[in-house]
Structures are given as C-alpha cells and as structure tokens.
Short mmCIF file of C-alpha atoms and ligand atoms in Angstrom, two decimals:
data_model
loop_
_atom_site.label_atom_id
_atom_site.label_comp_id
_atom_site.label_asym_id
_atom_site.label_seq_id
_atom_site.Cartn_x
_atom_site.Cartn_y
_atom_site.Cartn_z
CA MET A 1 0.01 -0.10 0.16
CA SER A 2 1.82 3.12 -1.27
CA VAL A 3 -0.69 5.68 -0.44
CA SER A 4 -3.41 6.44 2.31
CA VAL A 5 -6.45 4.74 2.41
CA LEU A 6 -8.09 7.95 1.89
CA ALA A 7 -6.19 8.54 -1.48
CA GLN A 8 -7.07 4.90 -2.73
CA ASN A 9 -10.52 5.34 -2.13
CA LEU A 10 -10.92 8.78 -3.85
CA ARG A 11 -12.85 8.45 -7.36
CA GLY A 12 -11.44 10.51 -10.13
CA SER A 13 -13.64 13.11 -11.86
CA GLU A 14 -15.97 11.30 -14.43
CA ILE A 15 -15.95 14.43 -16.34
CA ILE A 16 -12.18 14.47 -16.84
CA LYS A 17 -12.58 10.86 -17.97
CA ILE A 18 -14.95 11.76 -20.83
CA ALA A 19 -12.95 14.81 -21.59
CA GLY A 20 -9.91 12.54 -22.06
CA GLU A 21 -11.60 10.31 -24.86
CA ILE A 22 -13.00 13.43 -26.66
CA ASN A 23 -9.44 14.99 -26.93
CA GLU A 24 -8.28 11.82 -28.34
CA LEU A 25 -10.90 12.02 -30.83
CA LYS A 26 -10.38 15.36 -31.75
CA ARG A 27 -6.62 14.67 -32.18
CA ARG A 28 -7.79 12.14 -34.96
CA GLY A 29 -9.67 14.80 -36.50
CA GLU A 30 -13.04 14.29 -35.43
CA ASN A 31 -15.60 17.33 -34.99
CA ILE A 32 -16.91 16.75 -31.55
CA ALA A 33 -19.24 19.45 -29.89
CA ASN A 34 -18.08 19.15 -26.46
CA LEU A 35 -21.02 19.87 -23.82
CA THR A 36 -19.25 18.16 -21.00
CA ILE A 37 -17.03 20.77 -18.99
CA GLY A 38 -18.75 23.22 -16.72
CA ASP A 39 -16.53 26.07 -17.97
CA PHE A 40 -16.61 28.65 -20.57
CA ASP A 41 -14.19 29.11 -23.82
CA SER A 42 -12.85 32.59 -22.94
CA ASN A 43 -12.58 33.29 -26.69
CA ILE A 44 -16.51 33.04 -26.84
CA TYR A 45 -17.26 34.26 -23.19
CA PRO A 46 -14.16 36.56 -22.21
CA ILE A 47 -14.08 38.09 -18.66
CA PRO A 48 -15.60 41.62 -18.30
CA THR A 49 -13.09 44.06 -19.90
CA ALA A 50 -13.15 46.15 -16.42
CA LEU A 51 -12.35 43.00 -14.31
CA LYS A 52 -9.49 42.14 -16.72
CA GLN A 53 -8.14 45.85 -16.81
CA GLY A 54 -8.16 45.91 -13.08
CA ILE A 55 -6.28 42.76 -12.77
CA ILE A 56 -3.65 44.15 -15.11
CA GLU A 57 -3.40 47.05 -13.22
CA ALA A 58 -3.06 45.30 -9.82
CA TYR A 59 -0.15 43.52 -11.00
CA ASN A 60 1.44 46.58 -12.53
CA ASP A 61 0.78 48.14 -8.97
CA ASN A 62 2.70 44.95 -7.52
CA GLN A 63 -0.12 43.64 -5.69
CA THR A 64 1.60 40.24 -5.58
CA ASN A 65 2.26 39.41 -1.80
CA TYR A 66 0.00 37.30 0.52
CA PRO A 67 -3.32 38.71 0.78
CA PRO A 68 -5.07 38.90 4.24
CA ALA A 69 -6.33 35.30 5.30
CA ASP A 70 -9.84 36.05 5.16
CA GLY A 71 -9.41 38.32 2.06
CA LEU A 72 -8.97 41.75 1.29
CA LEU A 73 -11.12 44.15 3.26
CA SER A 74 -12.11 45.93 0.20
CA LEU A 75 -13.28 42.94 -1.44
CA ARG A 76 -15.19 41.91 1.69
CA GLU A 77 -16.78 44.99 1.77
CA SER A 78 -17.63 45.10 -2.22
CA VAL A 79 -19.33 41.56 -1.47
CA SER A 80 -21.25 42.86 1.49
CA LYS A 81 -22.76 45.65 -0.61
CA PHE A 82 -23.36 43.18 -3.55
CA LEU A 83 -25.26 40.84 -1.20
CA LYS A 84 -27.42 43.71 0.20
CA ASP A 85 -28.02 45.27 -3.16
CA GLY A 86 -28.64 42.37 -5.25
CA TYR A 87 -30.37 39.79 -2.65
CA ASN A 88 -31.13 42.19 0.51
CA LEU A 89 -28.70 39.91 2.74
CA ASP A 90 -26.82 41.37 5.41
CA TYR A 91 -23.30 40.02 5.90
CA ALA A 92 -20.67 41.88 7.59
CA ALA A 93 -17.48 42.50 6.01
CA SER A 94 -15.60 42.26 9.30
CA ASN A 95 -16.48 38.65 10.04
CA GLU A 96 -19.09 36.92 8.21
CA ILE A 97 -17.62 36.88 4.80
CA LEU A 98 -14.71 34.68 3.62
CA ILE A 99 -12.83 34.93 0.44
CA SER A 100 -11.25 31.97 -1.35
CA GLY A 101 -9.31 30.87 -4.32
CA GLY A 102 -12.63 30.02 -6.16
CA SER A 103 -15.54 28.68 -4.41
CA ARG A 104 -14.21 24.95 -4.08
CA PRO A 105 -12.12 25.70 -0.86
CA LEU A 106 -15.17 27.27 0.42
CA ILE A 107 -17.12 23.96 0.16
CA TYR A 108 -14.17 21.82 1.44
CA SER A 109 -13.72 24.00 4.38
CA ILE A 110 -17.49 24.21 5.25
CA TYR A 111 -17.37 20.33 5.18
CA MET A 112 -14.39 20.57 7.52
CA ALA A 113 -15.73 23.01 9.91
CA VAL A 114 -18.98 21.05 10.46
CA VAL A 115 -18.98 17.59 9.71
CA ASN A 116 -17.11 14.79 12.00
CA PRO A 117 -15.81 11.64 10.23
CA GLY A 118 -18.62 9.30 10.19
CA GLU A 119 -21.54 11.80 10.54
CA LYS A 120 -24.26 12.27 7.93
CA VAL A 121 -24.36 14.55 5.04
CA VAL A 122 -27.64 14.64 3.29
CA PHE A 123 -27.35 15.75 -0.27
CA PRO A 124 -29.51 15.23 -3.43
CA THR A 125 -28.55 13.34 -6.53
CA PRO A 126 -27.76 14.38 -9.16
CA SER A 127 -25.65 17.19 -7.48
CA TRP A 128 -22.27 18.37 -8.08
CA ASN A 129 -19.14 16.94 -5.97
CA ASN A 130 -20.78 16.22 -2.75
CA ASN A 131 -19.98 12.60 -3.04
CA HIS A 132 -16.19 13.53 -3.41
CA TYR A 133 -16.22 15.79 -0.35
CA CYS A 134 -17.75 13.01 1.86
CA ASP A 135 -15.37 10.94 0.78
CA LEU A 136 -12.51 13.16 1.59
CA LEU A 137 -14.13 13.97 5.01
CA SER A 138 -14.90 10.08 5.38
CA ALA A 139 -18.49 11.27 6.25
CA GLU A 140 -21.48 9.03 5.41
CA SER A 141 -23.26 10.31 2.24
CA VAL A 142 -26.95 10.17 2.26
CA MET A 143 -28.09 10.66 -1.22
CA ILE A 144 -31.48 11.58 -1.90
CA GLU A 145 -32.60 10.45 -5.24
CA THR A 146 -34.50 13.25 -7.03
CA ARG A 147 -37.13 12.90 -9.85
CA PRO A 148 -37.46 14.54 -13.21
CA GLU A 149 -41.31 15.57 -12.39
CA ASN A 150 -39.57 17.64 -9.97
CA ASN A 151 -37.08 19.19 -12.23
CA PHE A 152 -34.57 16.86 -10.29
CA MET A 153 -34.94 19.25 -7.08
CA PRO A 154 -35.28 17.50 -3.70
CA THR A 155 -38.36 18.02 -1.70
CA ALA A 156 -38.89 18.40 1.90
CA ASP A 157 -40.87 14.81 2.13
CA GLU A 158 -37.80 13.24 0.46
CA ILE A 159 -35.40 14.67 2.68
CA ARG A 160 -37.47 14.35 6.09
CA PRO A 161 -36.81 10.65 6.56
CA HIS A 162 -32.87 11.28 6.56
CA ILE A 163 -32.41 14.57 8.68
CA LYS A 164 -32.49 13.56 11.92
CA GLY A 165 -28.98 13.52 13.85
CA ALA A 166 -27.49 14.93 10.22
CA ALA A 167 -24.36 17.21 10.29
CA LEU A 168 -25.05 19.05 7.15
CA LEU A 169 -27.65 19.50 4.36
CA ALA A 170 -26.09 20.42 0.93
CA LEU A 171 -28.29 22.28 -1.33
CA CYS A 172 -27.55 24.12 -4.47
CA SER A 173 -29.75 26.32 -6.71
CA PRO A 174 -29.50 26.89 -9.78
CA LEU A 175 -28.36 23.27 -9.63
CA ASN A 176 -25.25 21.82 -11.27
CA PRO A 177 -25.99 19.64 -13.41
CA THR A 178 -29.66 20.30 -14.11
CA GLY A 179 -29.85 23.90 -14.71
CA THR A 180 -33.02 23.73 -12.67
CA MET A 181 -34.27 25.59 -9.42
CA PHE A 182 -36.00 25.62 -6.33
CA GLY A 183 -39.37 27.28 -6.21
CA LYS A 184 -40.21 29.42 -3.33
CA LYS A 185 -42.66 26.99 -1.66
CA ASP A 186 -40.43 23.84 -2.09
CA LEU A 187 -37.33 25.78 -0.50
CA GLU A 188 -39.63 27.16 2.32
CA GLU A 189 -40.65 23.63 3.25
CA ILE A 190 -37.16 22.41 3.19
CA CYS A 191 -36.26 25.46 5.44
CA ASP A 192 -38.94 24.47 7.96
CA LEU A 193 -37.63 21.02 7.99
CA VAL A 194 -34.05 22.33 9.25
CA ILE A 195 -35.65 24.89 11.70
CA GLU A 196 -37.92 21.92 13.07
CA GLU A 197 -34.63 19.60 13.47
CA ASN A 198 -32.60 22.08 14.98
CA LYS A 199 -35.44 22.98 17.70
CA ASN A 200 -35.46 19.13 18.46
CA ARG A 201 -31.62 19.00 19.36
CA ALA A 202 -30.42 19.14 22.71
CA ALA A 203 -28.92 22.10 24.05
CA GLY A 204 -25.27 22.10 23.41
CA GLU A 205 -25.60 19.44 20.47
CA LYS A 206 -24.01 20.59 17.11
CA PRO A 207 -26.58 21.97 14.82
CA LEU A 208 -27.83 20.78 11.55
CA TYR A 209 -25.98 23.18 9.20
CA LEU A 210 -27.23 24.20 5.57
CA LEU A 211 -24.72 24.41 2.88
CA TYR A 212 -26.25 26.67 0.26
CA ASP A 213 -24.36 26.72 -3.01
CA GLN A 214 -25.72 29.70 -5.09
CA ILE A 215 -22.72 30.02 -7.39
CA TYR A 216 -25.18 30.25 -10.42
CA SER A 217 -27.70 32.69 -8.91
CA GLN A 218 -27.13 35.65 -10.97
CA LEU A 219 -27.45 33.29 -14.08
CA THR A 220 -31.17 32.87 -14.12
CA PHE A 221 -33.70 32.95 -17.01
CA GLY A 222 -37.07 34.36 -17.83
CA GLU A 223 -39.64 34.49 -14.81
CA HIS A 224 -37.41 31.96 -12.98
CA LYS A 225 -36.50 33.78 -9.68
CA HIS A 226 -33.49 32.65 -7.27
CA PHE A 227 -34.69 32.07 -3.76
CA ASP A 228 -32.25 31.78 -0.65
CA PRO A 229 -33.07 30.24 2.83
CA VAL A 230 -32.11 33.13 4.76
CA THR A 231 -34.38 35.44 2.89
CA LEU A 232 -37.04 33.03 3.15
CA ARG A 233 -36.54 32.10 6.97
CA PRO A 234 -34.25 34.77 8.58
CA GLU A 235 -33.90 32.40 11.60
CA LEU A 236 -31.82 30.26 9.41
CA LYS A 237 -28.93 32.67 9.49
CA ASP A 238 -27.43 31.04 12.27
CA TYR A 239 -27.05 27.61 10.53
CA THR A 240 -26.75 28.69 6.76
CA ILE A 241 -23.36 28.90 4.96
CA PHE A 242 -23.40 30.21 1.58
CA VAL A 243 -20.91 29.35 -1.09
CA ASP A 244 -20.83 32.03 -4.03
CA GLY A 245 -18.23 33.78 -6.09
CA GLY A 246 -17.35 35.24 -9.60
CA SER A 247 -16.38 32.17 -11.51
CA LYS A 248 -19.44 31.59 -13.36
CA CYS A 249 -21.42 34.82 -13.30
CA PHE A 250 -18.40 36.58 -14.85
CA ALA A 251 -17.27 33.81 -17.01
CA ALA A 252 -14.21 33.89 -14.51
CA THR A 253 -13.42 30.25 -13.58
CA GLY A 254 -9.67 30.84 -14.19
CA VAL A 255 -9.58 34.04 -12.12
CA ARG A 256 -10.38 32.27 -8.80
CA VAL A 257 -12.06 34.50 -6.57
CA GLY A 258 -14.93 32.76 -4.46
CA TRP A 259 -16.72 34.29 -1.43
CA GLY A 260 -18.63 32.44 1.29
CA PHE A 261 -20.76 34.03 3.99
CA GLY A 262 -22.55 32.80 7.06
CA PRO A 263 -22.37 32.70 11.03
CA ALA A 264 -19.20 34.15 12.21
CA HIS A 265 -18.02 31.28 14.18
CA VAL A 266 -18.12 28.97 11.36
CA ILE A 267 -16.59 31.58 8.92
CA ASP A 268 -13.75 32.18 11.35
CA ASN A 269 -13.01 28.17 11.31
CA MET A 270 -13.46 28.24 7.53
CA LYS A 271 -10.63 31.10 7.30
CA ALA A 272 -8.25 29.01 9.34
CA ILE A 273 -8.85 25.95 7.11
CA VAL A 274 -8.55 27.66 3.95
CA GLY A 275 -5.53 29.32 5.62
CA HIS A 276 -3.81 25.97 6.23
CA MET A 277 -4.53 25.07 2.66
CA GLY A 278 -3.20 28.17 1.34
CA ALA A 279 -6.13 28.53 -0.91
CA TRP A 280 -6.61 32.13 -1.11
CA ALA A 281 -7.57 34.08 -4.13
CA PRO A 282 -4.67 35.85 -5.76
CA LYS A 283 -4.35 39.30 -4.49
CA ALA A 284 -4.37 41.15 -7.58
CA GLU A 285 -7.29 39.42 -8.55
CA GLN A 286 -9.00 40.44 -5.32
CA PHE A 287 -8.17 43.85 -5.89
CA ALA A 288 -9.82 44.11 -9.47
CA MET A 289 -12.91 42.17 -7.78
CA ALA A 290 -13.30 44.57 -5.47
CA LYS A 291 -13.43 47.20 -7.92
CA PHE A 292 -15.47 45.43 -10.44
CA LEU A 293 -18.24 44.68 -8.21
CA GLN A 294 -18.54 48.24 -7.15
CA ASP A 295 -19.10 48.98 -10.80
CA GLU A 296 -22.87 48.46 -11.11
CA SER A 297 -23.19 49.37 -14.69
CA SER A 298 -20.38 47.22 -15.89
CA VAL A 299 -21.74 44.41 -13.74
CA ASP A 300 -25.11 44.77 -15.26
CA THR A 301 -24.10 45.11 -18.83
CA TYR A 302 -22.09 42.09 -18.72
CA LEU A 303 -24.48 39.95 -16.85
CA THR A 304 -27.26 40.96 -19.61
CA GLU A 305 -25.18 39.97 -22.54
CA LEU A 306 -23.85 36.71 -20.80
CA LYS A 307 -26.93 35.59 -19.62
CA GLY A 308 -28.66 36.60 -23.10
CA ASN A 309 -25.94 34.35 -25.10
CA VAL A 310 -26.08 31.40 -22.66
CA GLN A 311 -29.99 31.16 -22.47
CA ALA A 312 -30.08 31.60 -26.28
CA SER A 313 -27.68 28.33 -26.56
CA LEU A 314 -29.85 26.53 -23.81
CA ASN A 315 -32.94 27.13 -25.64
CA SER A 316 -31.60 25.93 -28.97
CA LEU A 317 -30.67 22.86 -27.73
CA TYR A 318 -33.93 22.70 -25.49
CA GLN A 319 -36.05 23.20 -28.48
CA GLY A 320 -34.06 20.81 -30.60
CA PHE A 321 -34.66 17.91 -28.07
CA GLN A 322 -38.30 18.82 -27.81
CA GLN A 323 -38.46 18.56 -31.92
CA LEU A 324 -36.86 15.24 -31.83
CA LYS A 325 -39.32 14.30 -29.25
CA ALA A 326 -42.42 15.40 -31.24
CA GLU A 327 -41.03 13.35 -34.11
CA GLY A 328 -41.06 10.10 -32.18
CA PHE A 329 -37.50 10.07 -30.63
CA SER A 330 -37.03 8.52 -27.24
CA VAL A 331 -35.50 11.79 -25.90
CA ASP A 332 -36.61 14.65 -23.38
CA SER A 333 -35.35 18.03 -22.20
CA ILE A 334 -36.23 20.16 -19.27
CA GLU A 335 -36.89 23.92 -19.73
CA PRO A 336 -33.69 25.89 -18.87
CA MET A 337 -34.14 27.84 -15.66
CA GLY A 338 -30.57 29.01 -14.73
CA ALA A 339 -26.81 28.30 -14.88
CA ILE A 340 -25.34 27.14 -17.95
CA TYR A 341 -26.81 23.63 -18.09
CA LEU A 342 -29.68 21.60 -19.83
CA THR A 343 -31.09 18.60 -18.60
CA VAL A 344 -31.68 15.99 -21.49
CA LYS A 345 -32.91 12.54 -21.77
CA VAL A 346 -31.67 9.92 -24.29
CA ASP A 347 -33.52 6.79 -23.48
CA TYR A 348 -32.00 4.21 -25.63
CA PHE A 349 -31.22 1.48 -23.19
CA GLY A 350 -31.27 -2.11 -25.05
CA LYS A 351 -30.78 -0.66 -28.25
CA THR A 352 -28.41 -2.00 -30.76
CA THR A 353 -25.67 -0.12 -32.68
CA PRO A 354 -25.01 -0.66 -36.44
CA ASP A 355 -22.01 -2.48 -35.42
CA GLY A 356 -23.88 -4.74 -32.96
CA LYS A 357 -23.33 -3.27 -29.66
CA VAL A 358 -26.32 -3.33 -27.38
CA LEU A 359 -26.45 0.12 -25.28
CA GLU A 360 -26.63 -1.12 -21.69
CA THR A 361 -25.47 1.75 -19.50
CA ALA A 362 -25.62 5.79 -19.74
CA THR A 363 -21.96 5.83 -20.41
CA ASP A 364 -22.60 3.46 -23.36
CA ILE A 365 -25.34 5.86 -24.75
CA ASN A 366 -22.90 8.93 -24.19
CA PHE A 367 -20.07 7.30 -26.14
CA TYR A 368 -22.19 6.42 -28.76
CA LEU A 369 -23.34 9.71 -29.13
CA ILE A 370 -19.74 11.04 -29.13
CA LYS A 371 -18.53 8.59 -31.80
CA ASN A 372 -21.64 8.65 -34.07
CA ALA A 373 -23.44 12.35 -33.47
CA GLY A 374 -20.01 14.27 -32.58
CA ILE A 375 -21.52 15.50 -29.33
CA ALA A 376 -20.63 14.82 -25.73
CA PHE A 377 -22.76 15.05 -22.70
CA VAL A 378 -22.15 13.90 -18.92
CA PRO A 379 -24.31 11.16 -17.83
CA PHE A 380 -26.06 12.02 -14.44
CA SER A 381 -24.16 8.85 -13.07
CA ALA A 382 -21.16 11.33 -12.85
CA PHE A 383 -23.15 13.28 -10.24
CA GLY A 384 -24.08 10.26 -8.10
CA THR A 385 -27.19 8.54 -9.93
CA GLY A 386 -27.02 4.94 -11.07
CA GLU A 387 -25.90 4.10 -14.51
CA ASP A 388 -29.49 3.19 -15.47
CA VAL A 389 -30.51 6.79 -15.46
CA ALA A 390 -31.03 7.99 -18.91
CA TRP A 391 -30.64 11.85 -18.15
CA PHE A 392 -27.51 13.78 -19.26
CA ARG A 393 -26.06 17.20 -18.59
CA ALA A 394 -25.22 19.44 -21.43
CA SER A 395 -22.87 22.36 -20.55
CA VAL A 396 -23.14 25.11 -23.12
CA GLY A 397 -20.24 27.54 -22.11
CA THR A 398 -17.74 26.16 -24.64
CA ILE A 399 -19.70 26.28 -27.69
CA THR A 400 -21.70 28.92 -29.45
CA ASP A 401 -25.41 28.90 -30.16
CA ALA A 402 -24.58 28.33 -34.07
CA ASP A 403 -22.52 25.27 -33.41
CA ILE A 404 -25.17 23.86 -31.02
CA ARG A 405 -27.96 24.03 -33.64
CA GLN A 406 -25.92 21.91 -35.84
CA THR A 407 -25.78 19.03 -33.63
CA ILE A 408 -29.46 18.37 -33.60
CA PRO A 409 -29.44 16.86 -37.09
CA ARG A 410 -26.41 14.74 -36.28
CA ILE A 411 -28.17 13.48 -33.02
CA LYS A 412 -31.15 12.59 -35.14
CA GLU A 413 -29.26 10.65 -37.56
CA ALA A 414 -27.11 8.89 -34.93
CA LEU A 415 -30.35 7.62 -33.17
CA SER A 416 -31.92 6.59 -36.29
CA LYS A 417 -29.35 4.14 -36.86
CA LEU A 418 -30.07 2.34 -33.59
CA LYS A 419 -32.27 -0.82 -33.51
C1 PLP B 501 -22.20 24.14 -8.04
C2 PLP B 501 -21.02 24.57 -8.08
N1 PLP B 501 -20.39 25.13 -7.02
C3 PLP B 501 -19.26 25.43 -6.93
C4 PLP B 501 -18.34 25.12 -8.12
C5 PLP B 501 -16.86 25.60 -8.13
O1 PLP B 501 -16.60 26.83 -8.72
P1 PLP B 501 -15.26 27.39 -8.63
O2 PLP B 501 -14.61 27.35 -9.89
O3 PLP B 501 -15.28 29.03 -8.19
O4 PLP B 501 -14.22 26.93 -7.61
C6 PLP B 501 -18.85 24.75 -9.26
C7 PLP B 501 -18.11 24.56 -10.56
O5 PLP B 501 -18.24 23.80 -11.43
C8 PLP B 501 -20.11 24.47 -9.20
O6 PLP B 501 -20.76 23.98 -10.32
#
C-alpha cells in the first residue's frame, strides 16, 4: 500500500475521463461538440473588460504578496454591498464573509468546519461533487434520489426521513448539473424542516447546518427567480453557510475568486482551514474584483449579455430536443431555468448499434453519441445517480449557439441508426 486509504478510495472525476476520450478523438480529426465541462471558452465568453483591466493594473501596482487570510477588506466590503443590493442579505465585511481561491475551497472548508468523520451529510442526486467531499471527510453520504417530475430538485418530503442527526444538508440552486431551480414553496418547506430539526436537538448539541451553493444565482432566465434560505426564513441565518463567487457569473473560472458567507464562528473556522490549505484568491484578482463589483453598470451590462447568450444556446438545445421528441425519438429535455446547463434525456437502453453493440448503460449511450453524432454530454451517473438513469447534463459555455444548432441533425441521424 503506497498511499493512504483515503487516497486509494478517492474517485477521479468522471467528466475529466470523458474529456480525455474526446480529446483523443479530436486529435484524430473528429469534430466533437464538447458539452461536458462546466466551464466557458474564454474566446467566446471573455471575462468583463473592466475586471481584466483591473487585474492588469493590480499586477502593475505590485499587488503580489500574501493577501489577508479572510481576503482583502475592500473585497469583503464590496461583496457585503453586492449581497445587500442584489439579494437584500446582511453580512458584515468584518467577520461574516470569507474570500477564497474560487468557491471550491469554501465548500471543502464548510465540510471540514461542521462535519465529523462518520457523520451524515444529506444531499440530492444528481448534484455536484458532494460525494467526493464526503469521501474526503470520511463522512456518511446520504443521497436523496430526485425525480424528473420535480425538475430533479429535492423536496422536503424526500429529505425528511434522513435529516435526524445529520451534520449537514448540502443544497444548490440553480443546480449543477440540471440547470433547474428551487421554487419558493419547495425551498420554504425544506427550510422549515431544518428549523424543526434544530429545535429538536439538545442544548449544546451540534446543529444541522445548511450549505447553500448559489454560485449560479446571477444566471437565471425569464421568470425564474432565485430564492435563498435566509431571505425566506431569517432564523436560518445561524445555520446557513453560502457558497458563491465570480467564477460563473463573470465567466471567470480561471480568475479564482470565491466568496462564502455565514455565521461568524463558522466563517472564522473556515478561514483557518483555508489558510492552512493556502487556498486564498490571488491578491491582484481580489483587488480587481473589489473594484469591479462596485461598478454596477459594468456588472449589469456584462450579466445581461452573458445571460442572453447562454440562454439562447440552452434554448436552442432545449427546442432541438423537444422537436426530436415530437418526431417520436425517445428523448426529452427540461426547460432551462438557470446556470449554464440543460437536462436532456436520451433513453436508448437495450438498443443495438450498427456494429452490433447493445447500449446497456448511460455511459454506453454517451459514447455512442460522441462517436456517431459528434456530441458529448455527461451522464447523471457522474453526479451520483445510477448508470440506469437516461438523463444527461449538457453544458453550453464552451460552444456557440450556431454550433449547438448544427448538432441536432447529427443526433437525429445517429439515433435513427439504433435498432
Ligand atoms: C455548483 C458549483 N459550485 C461550485 C463550483 C466551483 O466553482 P469554482 O470554480 O469557483 O471553484 C462549481 C463549479 O463547477 C459548481 O458547479
């Protein structure tokens, strides 16, 4: 045994495995629409010009030494104002906000700050990476299997039987991988469940905490409105830790500036954990983000354009799948509500390919489409569901709307060949 038990048991990212196969096919000259990675092509979606300019200026100004452990005060102040203006949330720059190198260190540090090894973490499937964080913490994963009729969002009734004694409930809206969101009533019911569970806990017992990942909350479409637990139930402020940041709403995944906010004592512990990992956001990027967030008109202009383009791509794919469904193909799609994802169904289990292979798993269907339709999705099995689930995530940040439209006839042709 050359490495730790934990290291041996860690599962690699399924998405990176699929990306490896795609890159190999691309090297051989195949044209693949890669809808796998939850990222942006920065030539299609560059970061805001003012943010880029601010980063360059900060480097020119030699802002290159260690940032403060909880982030630059100017950035915490900007985030505090951004939260007040955009969400009517009150979080103090002094001790309720933590800046980190993108939002991943926030998630990891929330898990580390509130979950002991062996304790229960409740989260829906499909969802993003909670299974891996449970593995890292040696926590017990309690996966709530969600249903397409609920847009793959968990309900209070589904969560209720599992909540007793849990350390953490991890929720996300808009959700990666589905691009769907909580409605007000559904989230309220879940909030009430958390409040009730905490009322039932003994004095001095560790409460049930709620991790609320709203990294896609600025990317919502049409009439779909983002809700958060603390606005709906202010008493949850003591138990809710938010994950947020600039990675997705400013197409700035490589800039690495995330912000978390929550009860001061949890934020303080997270600060120590992030500090030990050295997972701070680069100082120059923090300077620039602090300035950019204050520039309301640049933020609004950028978000309007980004959302318009992302929504157009998601709609093209959604409509394309609805058209195929109307023509009798065994496919479906769920209306895009937020984030950069569309949920699509390609239910061809048991069908035989022209070269005689039977499609037995979601991975088989995905690879059939990669090789025969030149389009790659991510099966929901990469987000914790079984391989017998025929639903997939399509991520549109690395492709143009025009390219997306071209994929529909290719999908149609490939599916027509299955017997
Ligand atoms: C739901 C969700 N939370 C957090 C993250 C991590 O974002 P960051 O790049 O800021 O670490 C992602 C990235 O894909 C995500 O989908």
